[in-house]
C-alpha positions as a printed NumPy array, in Angstrom:
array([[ 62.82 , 162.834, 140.387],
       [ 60.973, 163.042, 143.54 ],
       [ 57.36 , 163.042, 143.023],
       [ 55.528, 165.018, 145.147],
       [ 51.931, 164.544, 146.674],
       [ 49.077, 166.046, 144.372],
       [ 50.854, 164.67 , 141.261],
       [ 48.918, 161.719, 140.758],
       [ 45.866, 160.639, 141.891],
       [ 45.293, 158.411, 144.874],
       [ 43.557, 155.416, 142.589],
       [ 46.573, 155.261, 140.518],
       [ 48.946, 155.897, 143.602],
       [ 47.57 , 153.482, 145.55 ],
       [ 47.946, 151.01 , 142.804],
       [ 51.644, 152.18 , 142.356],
       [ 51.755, 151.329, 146.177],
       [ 50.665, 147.758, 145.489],
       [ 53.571, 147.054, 142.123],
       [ 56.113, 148.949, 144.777],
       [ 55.201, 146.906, 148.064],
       [ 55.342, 143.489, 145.43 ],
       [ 58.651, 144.457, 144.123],
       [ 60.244, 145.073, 147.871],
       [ 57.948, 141.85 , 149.239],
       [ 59.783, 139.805, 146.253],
       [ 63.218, 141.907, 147.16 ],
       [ 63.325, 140.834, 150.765],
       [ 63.248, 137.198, 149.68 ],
       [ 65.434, 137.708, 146.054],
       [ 68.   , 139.694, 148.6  ],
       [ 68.566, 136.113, 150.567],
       [ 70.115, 134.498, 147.878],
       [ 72.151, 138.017, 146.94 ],
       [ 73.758, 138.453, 150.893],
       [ 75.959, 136.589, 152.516],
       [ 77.928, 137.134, 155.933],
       [ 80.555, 139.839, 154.438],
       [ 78.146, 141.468, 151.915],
       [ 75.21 , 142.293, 153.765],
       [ 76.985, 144.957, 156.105],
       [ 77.479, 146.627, 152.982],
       [ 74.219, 146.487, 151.712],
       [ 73.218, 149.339, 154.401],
       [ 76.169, 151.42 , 153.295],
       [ 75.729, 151.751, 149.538],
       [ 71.659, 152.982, 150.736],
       [ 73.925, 155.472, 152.638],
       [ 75.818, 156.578, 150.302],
       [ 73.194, 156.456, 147.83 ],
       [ 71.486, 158.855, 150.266],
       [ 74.033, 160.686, 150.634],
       [ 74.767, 161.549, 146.756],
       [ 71.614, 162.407, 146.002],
       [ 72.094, 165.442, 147.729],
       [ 75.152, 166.629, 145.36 ],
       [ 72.96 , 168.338, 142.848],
       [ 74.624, 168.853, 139.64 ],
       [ 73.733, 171.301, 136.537],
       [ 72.85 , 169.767, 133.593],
       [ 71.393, 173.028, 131.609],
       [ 70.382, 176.289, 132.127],
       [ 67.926, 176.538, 135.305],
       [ 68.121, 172.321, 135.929],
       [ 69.801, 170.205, 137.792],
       [ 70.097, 167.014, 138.041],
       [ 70.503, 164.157, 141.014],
       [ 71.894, 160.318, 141.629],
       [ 68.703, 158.069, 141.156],
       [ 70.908, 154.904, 142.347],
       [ 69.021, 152.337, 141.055],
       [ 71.976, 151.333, 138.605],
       [ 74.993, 151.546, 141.401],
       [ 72.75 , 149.08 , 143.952],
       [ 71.94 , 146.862, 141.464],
       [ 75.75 , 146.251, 140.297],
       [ 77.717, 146.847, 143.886],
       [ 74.659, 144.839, 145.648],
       [ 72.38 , 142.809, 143.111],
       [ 69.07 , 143.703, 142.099],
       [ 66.9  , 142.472, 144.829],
       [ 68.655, 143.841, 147.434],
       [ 69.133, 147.296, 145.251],
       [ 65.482, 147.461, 144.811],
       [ 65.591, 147.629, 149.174],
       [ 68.212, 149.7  , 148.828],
       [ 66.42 , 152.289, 147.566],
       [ 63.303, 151.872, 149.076],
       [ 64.784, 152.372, 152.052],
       [ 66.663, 155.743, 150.601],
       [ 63.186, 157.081, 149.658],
       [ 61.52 , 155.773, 152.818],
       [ 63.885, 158.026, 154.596],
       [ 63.676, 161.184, 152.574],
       [ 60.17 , 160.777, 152.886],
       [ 59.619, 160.555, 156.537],
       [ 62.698, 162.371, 157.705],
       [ 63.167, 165.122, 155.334],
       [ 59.704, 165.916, 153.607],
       [ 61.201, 164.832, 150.48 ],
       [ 59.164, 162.617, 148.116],
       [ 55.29 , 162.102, 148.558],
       [ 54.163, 160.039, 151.127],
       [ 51.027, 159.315, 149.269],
       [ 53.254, 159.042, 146.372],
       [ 56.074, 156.566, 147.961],
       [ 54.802, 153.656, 145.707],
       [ 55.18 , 155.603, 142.885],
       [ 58.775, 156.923, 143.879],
       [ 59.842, 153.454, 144.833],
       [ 58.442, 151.963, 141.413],
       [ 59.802, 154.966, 139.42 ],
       [ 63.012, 155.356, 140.707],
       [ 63.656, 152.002, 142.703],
       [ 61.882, 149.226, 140.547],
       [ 62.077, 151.039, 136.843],
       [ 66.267, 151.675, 137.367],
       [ 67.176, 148.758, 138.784],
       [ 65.071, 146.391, 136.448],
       [ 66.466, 147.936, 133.295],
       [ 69.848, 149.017, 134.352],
       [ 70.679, 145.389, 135.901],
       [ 69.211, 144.04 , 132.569],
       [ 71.554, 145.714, 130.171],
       [ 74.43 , 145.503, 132.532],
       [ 74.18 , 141.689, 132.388],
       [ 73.626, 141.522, 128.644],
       [ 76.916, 144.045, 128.097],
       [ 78.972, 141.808, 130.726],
       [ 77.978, 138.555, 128.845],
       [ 79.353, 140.558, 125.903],
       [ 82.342, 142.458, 126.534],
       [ 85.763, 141.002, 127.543],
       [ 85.644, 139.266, 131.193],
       [ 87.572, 142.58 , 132.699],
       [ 87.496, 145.123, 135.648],
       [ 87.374, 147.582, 132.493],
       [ 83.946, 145.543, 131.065],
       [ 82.495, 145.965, 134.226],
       [ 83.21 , 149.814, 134.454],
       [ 82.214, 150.493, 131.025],
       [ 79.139, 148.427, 131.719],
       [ 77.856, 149.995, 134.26 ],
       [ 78.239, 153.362, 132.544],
       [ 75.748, 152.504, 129.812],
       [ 73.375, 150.896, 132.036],
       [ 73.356, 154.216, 134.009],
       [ 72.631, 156.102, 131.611],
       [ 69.756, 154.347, 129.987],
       [ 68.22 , 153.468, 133.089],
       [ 67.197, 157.584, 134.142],
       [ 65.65 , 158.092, 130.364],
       [ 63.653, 155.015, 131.261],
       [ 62.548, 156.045, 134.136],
       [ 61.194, 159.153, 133.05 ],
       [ 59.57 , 157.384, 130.329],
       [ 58.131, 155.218, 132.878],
       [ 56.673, 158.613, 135.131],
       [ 55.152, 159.688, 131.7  ],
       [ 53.101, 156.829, 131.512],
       [ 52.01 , 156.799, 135.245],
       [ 51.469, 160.705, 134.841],
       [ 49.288, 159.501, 131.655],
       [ 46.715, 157.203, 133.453],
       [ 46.621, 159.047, 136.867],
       [ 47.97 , 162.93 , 136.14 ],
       [ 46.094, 165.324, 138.351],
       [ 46.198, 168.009, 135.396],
       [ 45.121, 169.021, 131.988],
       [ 48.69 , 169.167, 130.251],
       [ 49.271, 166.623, 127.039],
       [ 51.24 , 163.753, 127.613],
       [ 53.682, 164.215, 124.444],
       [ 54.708, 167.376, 125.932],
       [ 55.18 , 165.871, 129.507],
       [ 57.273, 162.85 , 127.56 ],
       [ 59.5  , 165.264, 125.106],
       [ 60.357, 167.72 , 128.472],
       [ 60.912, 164.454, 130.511],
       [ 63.079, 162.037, 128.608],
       [ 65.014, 165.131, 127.136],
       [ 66.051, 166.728, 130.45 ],
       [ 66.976, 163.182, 132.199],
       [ 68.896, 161.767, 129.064],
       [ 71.127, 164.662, 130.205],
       [ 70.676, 163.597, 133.801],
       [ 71.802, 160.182, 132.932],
       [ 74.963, 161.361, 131.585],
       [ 75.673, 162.602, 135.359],
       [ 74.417, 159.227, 136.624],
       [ 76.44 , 157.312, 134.469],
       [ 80.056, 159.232, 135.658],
       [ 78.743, 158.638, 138.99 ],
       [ 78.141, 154.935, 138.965],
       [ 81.182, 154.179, 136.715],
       [ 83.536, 155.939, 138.81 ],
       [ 82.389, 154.567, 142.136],
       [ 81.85 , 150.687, 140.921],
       [ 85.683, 151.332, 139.314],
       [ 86.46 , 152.206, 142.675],
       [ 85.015, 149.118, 144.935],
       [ 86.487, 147.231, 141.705],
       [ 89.913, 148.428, 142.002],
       [ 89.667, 147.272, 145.524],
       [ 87.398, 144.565, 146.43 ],
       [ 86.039, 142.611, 143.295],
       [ 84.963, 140.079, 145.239],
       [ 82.267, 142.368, 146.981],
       [ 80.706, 143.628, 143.55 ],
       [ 78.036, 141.66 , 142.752],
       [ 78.203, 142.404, 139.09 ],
       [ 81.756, 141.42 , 139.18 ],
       [ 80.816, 137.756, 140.519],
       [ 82.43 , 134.634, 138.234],
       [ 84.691, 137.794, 136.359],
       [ 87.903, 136.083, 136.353],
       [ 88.055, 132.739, 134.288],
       [ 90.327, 130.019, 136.371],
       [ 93.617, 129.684, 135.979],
       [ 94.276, 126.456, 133.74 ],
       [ 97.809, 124.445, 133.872],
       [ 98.684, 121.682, 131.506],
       [ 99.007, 118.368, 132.986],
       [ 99.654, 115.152, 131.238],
       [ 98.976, 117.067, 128.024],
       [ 95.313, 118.012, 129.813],
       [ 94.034, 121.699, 131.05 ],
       [ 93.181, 121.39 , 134.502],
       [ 91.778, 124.159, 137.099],
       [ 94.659, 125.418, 139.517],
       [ 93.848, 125.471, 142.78 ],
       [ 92.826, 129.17 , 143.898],
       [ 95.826, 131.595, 144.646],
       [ 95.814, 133.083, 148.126],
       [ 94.266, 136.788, 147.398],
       [ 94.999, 138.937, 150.984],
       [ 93.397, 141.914, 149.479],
       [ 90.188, 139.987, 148.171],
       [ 89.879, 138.381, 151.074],
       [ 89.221, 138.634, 154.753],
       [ 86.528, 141.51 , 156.27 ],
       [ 85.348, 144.05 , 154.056],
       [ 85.655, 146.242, 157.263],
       [ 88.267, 149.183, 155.501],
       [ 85.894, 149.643, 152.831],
       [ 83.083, 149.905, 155.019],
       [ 84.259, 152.644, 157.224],
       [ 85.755, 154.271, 154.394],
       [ 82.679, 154.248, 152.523],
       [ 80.705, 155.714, 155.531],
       [ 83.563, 158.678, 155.65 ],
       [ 82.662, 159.649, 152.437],
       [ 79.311, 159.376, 152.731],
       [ 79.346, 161.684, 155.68 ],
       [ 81.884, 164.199, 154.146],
       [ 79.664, 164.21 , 150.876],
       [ 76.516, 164.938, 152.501],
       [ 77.499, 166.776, 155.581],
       [ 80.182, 169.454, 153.616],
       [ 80.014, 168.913, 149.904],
       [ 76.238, 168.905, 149.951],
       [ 76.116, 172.298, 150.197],
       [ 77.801, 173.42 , 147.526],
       [ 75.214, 171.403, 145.25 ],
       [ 72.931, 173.022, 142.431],
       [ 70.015, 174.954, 143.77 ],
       [ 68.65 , 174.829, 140.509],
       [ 65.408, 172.619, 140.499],
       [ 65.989, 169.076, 139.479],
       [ 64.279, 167.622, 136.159],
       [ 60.879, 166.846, 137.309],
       [ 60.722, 170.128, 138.818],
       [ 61.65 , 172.211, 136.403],
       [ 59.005, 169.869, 133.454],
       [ 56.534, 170.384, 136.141],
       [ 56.721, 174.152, 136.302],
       [ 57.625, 174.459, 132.982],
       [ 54.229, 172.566, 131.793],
       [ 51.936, 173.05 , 134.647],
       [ 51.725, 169.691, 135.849],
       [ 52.562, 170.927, 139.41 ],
       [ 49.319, 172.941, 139.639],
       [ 47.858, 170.675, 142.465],
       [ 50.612, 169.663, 144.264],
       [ 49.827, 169.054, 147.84 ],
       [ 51.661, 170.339, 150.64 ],
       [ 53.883, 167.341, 152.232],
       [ 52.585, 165.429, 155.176],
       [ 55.948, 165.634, 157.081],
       [ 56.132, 169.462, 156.189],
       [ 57.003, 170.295, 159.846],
       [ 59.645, 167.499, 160.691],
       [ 62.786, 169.004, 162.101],
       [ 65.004, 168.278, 159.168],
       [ 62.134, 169.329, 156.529],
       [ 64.42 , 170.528, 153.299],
       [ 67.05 , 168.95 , 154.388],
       [ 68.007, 171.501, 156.914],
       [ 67.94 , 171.451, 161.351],
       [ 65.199, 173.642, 162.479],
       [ 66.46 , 175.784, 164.896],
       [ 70.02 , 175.894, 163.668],
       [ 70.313, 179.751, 161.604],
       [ 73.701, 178.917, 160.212],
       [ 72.827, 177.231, 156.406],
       [ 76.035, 175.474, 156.081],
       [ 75.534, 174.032, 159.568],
       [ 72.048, 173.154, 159.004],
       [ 72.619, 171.375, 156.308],
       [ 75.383, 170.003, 157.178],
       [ 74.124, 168.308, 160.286],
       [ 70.969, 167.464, 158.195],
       [ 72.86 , 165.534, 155.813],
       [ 74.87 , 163.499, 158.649],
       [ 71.945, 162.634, 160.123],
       [ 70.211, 161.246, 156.943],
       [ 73.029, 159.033, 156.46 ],
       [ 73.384, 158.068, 159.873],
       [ 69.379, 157.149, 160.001],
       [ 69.801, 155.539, 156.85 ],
       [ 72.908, 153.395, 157.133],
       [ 71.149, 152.198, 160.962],
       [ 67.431, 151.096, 158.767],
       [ 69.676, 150.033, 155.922],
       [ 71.741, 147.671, 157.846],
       [ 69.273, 146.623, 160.365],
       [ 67.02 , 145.226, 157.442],
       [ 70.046, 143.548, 155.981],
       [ 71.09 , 142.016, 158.425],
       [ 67.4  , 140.666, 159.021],
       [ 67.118, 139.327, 156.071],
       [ 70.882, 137.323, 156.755],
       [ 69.557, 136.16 , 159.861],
       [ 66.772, 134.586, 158.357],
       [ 68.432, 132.919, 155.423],
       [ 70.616, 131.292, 158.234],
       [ 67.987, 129.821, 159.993],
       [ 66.367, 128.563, 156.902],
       [ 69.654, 127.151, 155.691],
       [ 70.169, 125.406, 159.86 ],
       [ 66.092, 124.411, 159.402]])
């Protein structure tokens, strides 16, 4: 759901820009109270991974395909403020890097797909949590549903941007039916995504899922006729350096986007298709960083495709983790010399 330059007009773009740069302004300081010393190295790797999923297109009807938005994953594995950076960062990436995503339409990319998912998704995710049994299982089938409503919303979201500041003539029901429709499928992909991947850091590391935070009740013993907290078990495999999960999340990160990427849909994705489809595409603008080296996600210079991309996708996750984690770990630094001030 990359929108492109030429899409929407620069009053209401730039005013996107000002709700986006808010949102990560408000992130950066939300994401201090959301990172500590063992969670902030991950922080860069789930905008790598993110990255990296996003290009593993997947069908979702006939001529469309669909893509990761994220905004549901980083809010659960990370917390919402620092999954709104998460995928600012993401976008900020495939924008500069890659020619992928407006630059004069990054506000509306990072309030579309990094403020509108994370905002909603986080939302229900809490409210099914609070809910639901206080399981690994509640949290899985949690973040399933919050997936999948949050990519609907989103496109809901686009319609009404698309309504005050569209750059064509095209009616805004039709732009609304073709846009929730297609991504309501879409979210169905996004939700098997999420679910199986926070399952995964579950099944492993609670302790590093945000969303997961305060799951397990304590254990009460009976003493003089009187429940009383135990004192915490030992737990070697929640505790101690989240290192093994980081490098094996930055393995598959680079296997997904340096081999399996290429076997990804070609099909365009859901805005793409709605915009050809209904002619809302009619003044797109050709992309500012149209003759970067990895443009399309490919190595200029480099004939081989599979190569090309390939090596494309490595880099994007290498470029991303380095940003990703170097903000993070910013933002740590400073809450520790505000909490030594």
């Amino acid at each position: 759901m990359h929108v492109p330059d030429g899409f929407i007009n620069a009053p209401v773009s730039a005013a996107a820009g000002v709700v986006a740069a808010a949102a990560v302004a408000a992130g950066l300081r939300g994401a201090r109270r959301e990172l500590d010393e063992r969670t902030a190295p991950l922080a860069g790797l789930v905008a790598a991974f993110i990255f990296a999923v996003q290009m593993l297109n997947f069908p979702v009807a006939a001529g469309t395909s669909g893509h990761l938005l994220g905004g549901a994953l980083a809010a659960i594995l990370v917390g919402p403020w620092t999954g709104v950076l998460c995928i600012a960062v993401v976008l900020l990436m495939q924008g500069i890097l890659f020619a992928d995503g407006g630059l004069t339409a990054l506000g509306v990319n990072i309030t579309v797909m990094g403020v509108v998912t994370v905002v909603v998704a986080y939302a229900l995710f809490r409210g099914l949590v609070l809910l639901l049994p206080r399981t690994r299982r509640s949290v899985t089938v949690a973040s399933f549903a919050a997936a999948l409503v949050s990519v609907p919303a989103a496109a809901a979201v686009f319609t009404l941007i698309y309504a005050i500041g569209g750059t064509t003539d095209v009616p805004v029901s039709k732009v609304l039916t073709a846009m929730v429709g297609v991504h309501v499928l879409i979210g169905v992909g996004e939700a098997v995504i999420t679910m199986l991947t926070v399952g995964a850091v579950v099944a492993v590391r609670p302790d590093l899922v945000y969303g997961a935070r305060g799951l397990t009740a304590p254990l009460k013993l009976r003493v003089d006729g009187e429940l009383v907290d135990a004192a915490p078990a030992a737990a070697p495999a929640a505790g101690g350096s989240p290192k093994k999960l980081w490098i094996g999340g930055v393995v598959t990160a680079l296997v997904l986007a340096g081999f399996v990427s290429f076997y990804a849909s070609a099909s365009p994705d859901g805005l793409e298709k709605v915009a050809a489809d209904q002619g809302i595409d009619k003044n797109v603008e050709e992309h500012a960083a149209a003759d970067s080296p990895l443009a399309d996600y490919g190595v200029k210079g480099i004939e081989a495709p599979r190569l090309s991309g390939g090596l494309a996708g490595a880099i994007g996750v290498g470029a991303t983790l380095a940003v990703g984690t170097g903000a993070f770990w910013v933002v740590r630094r400073r809450k520790t010399a505000a909490l030594e001030a």
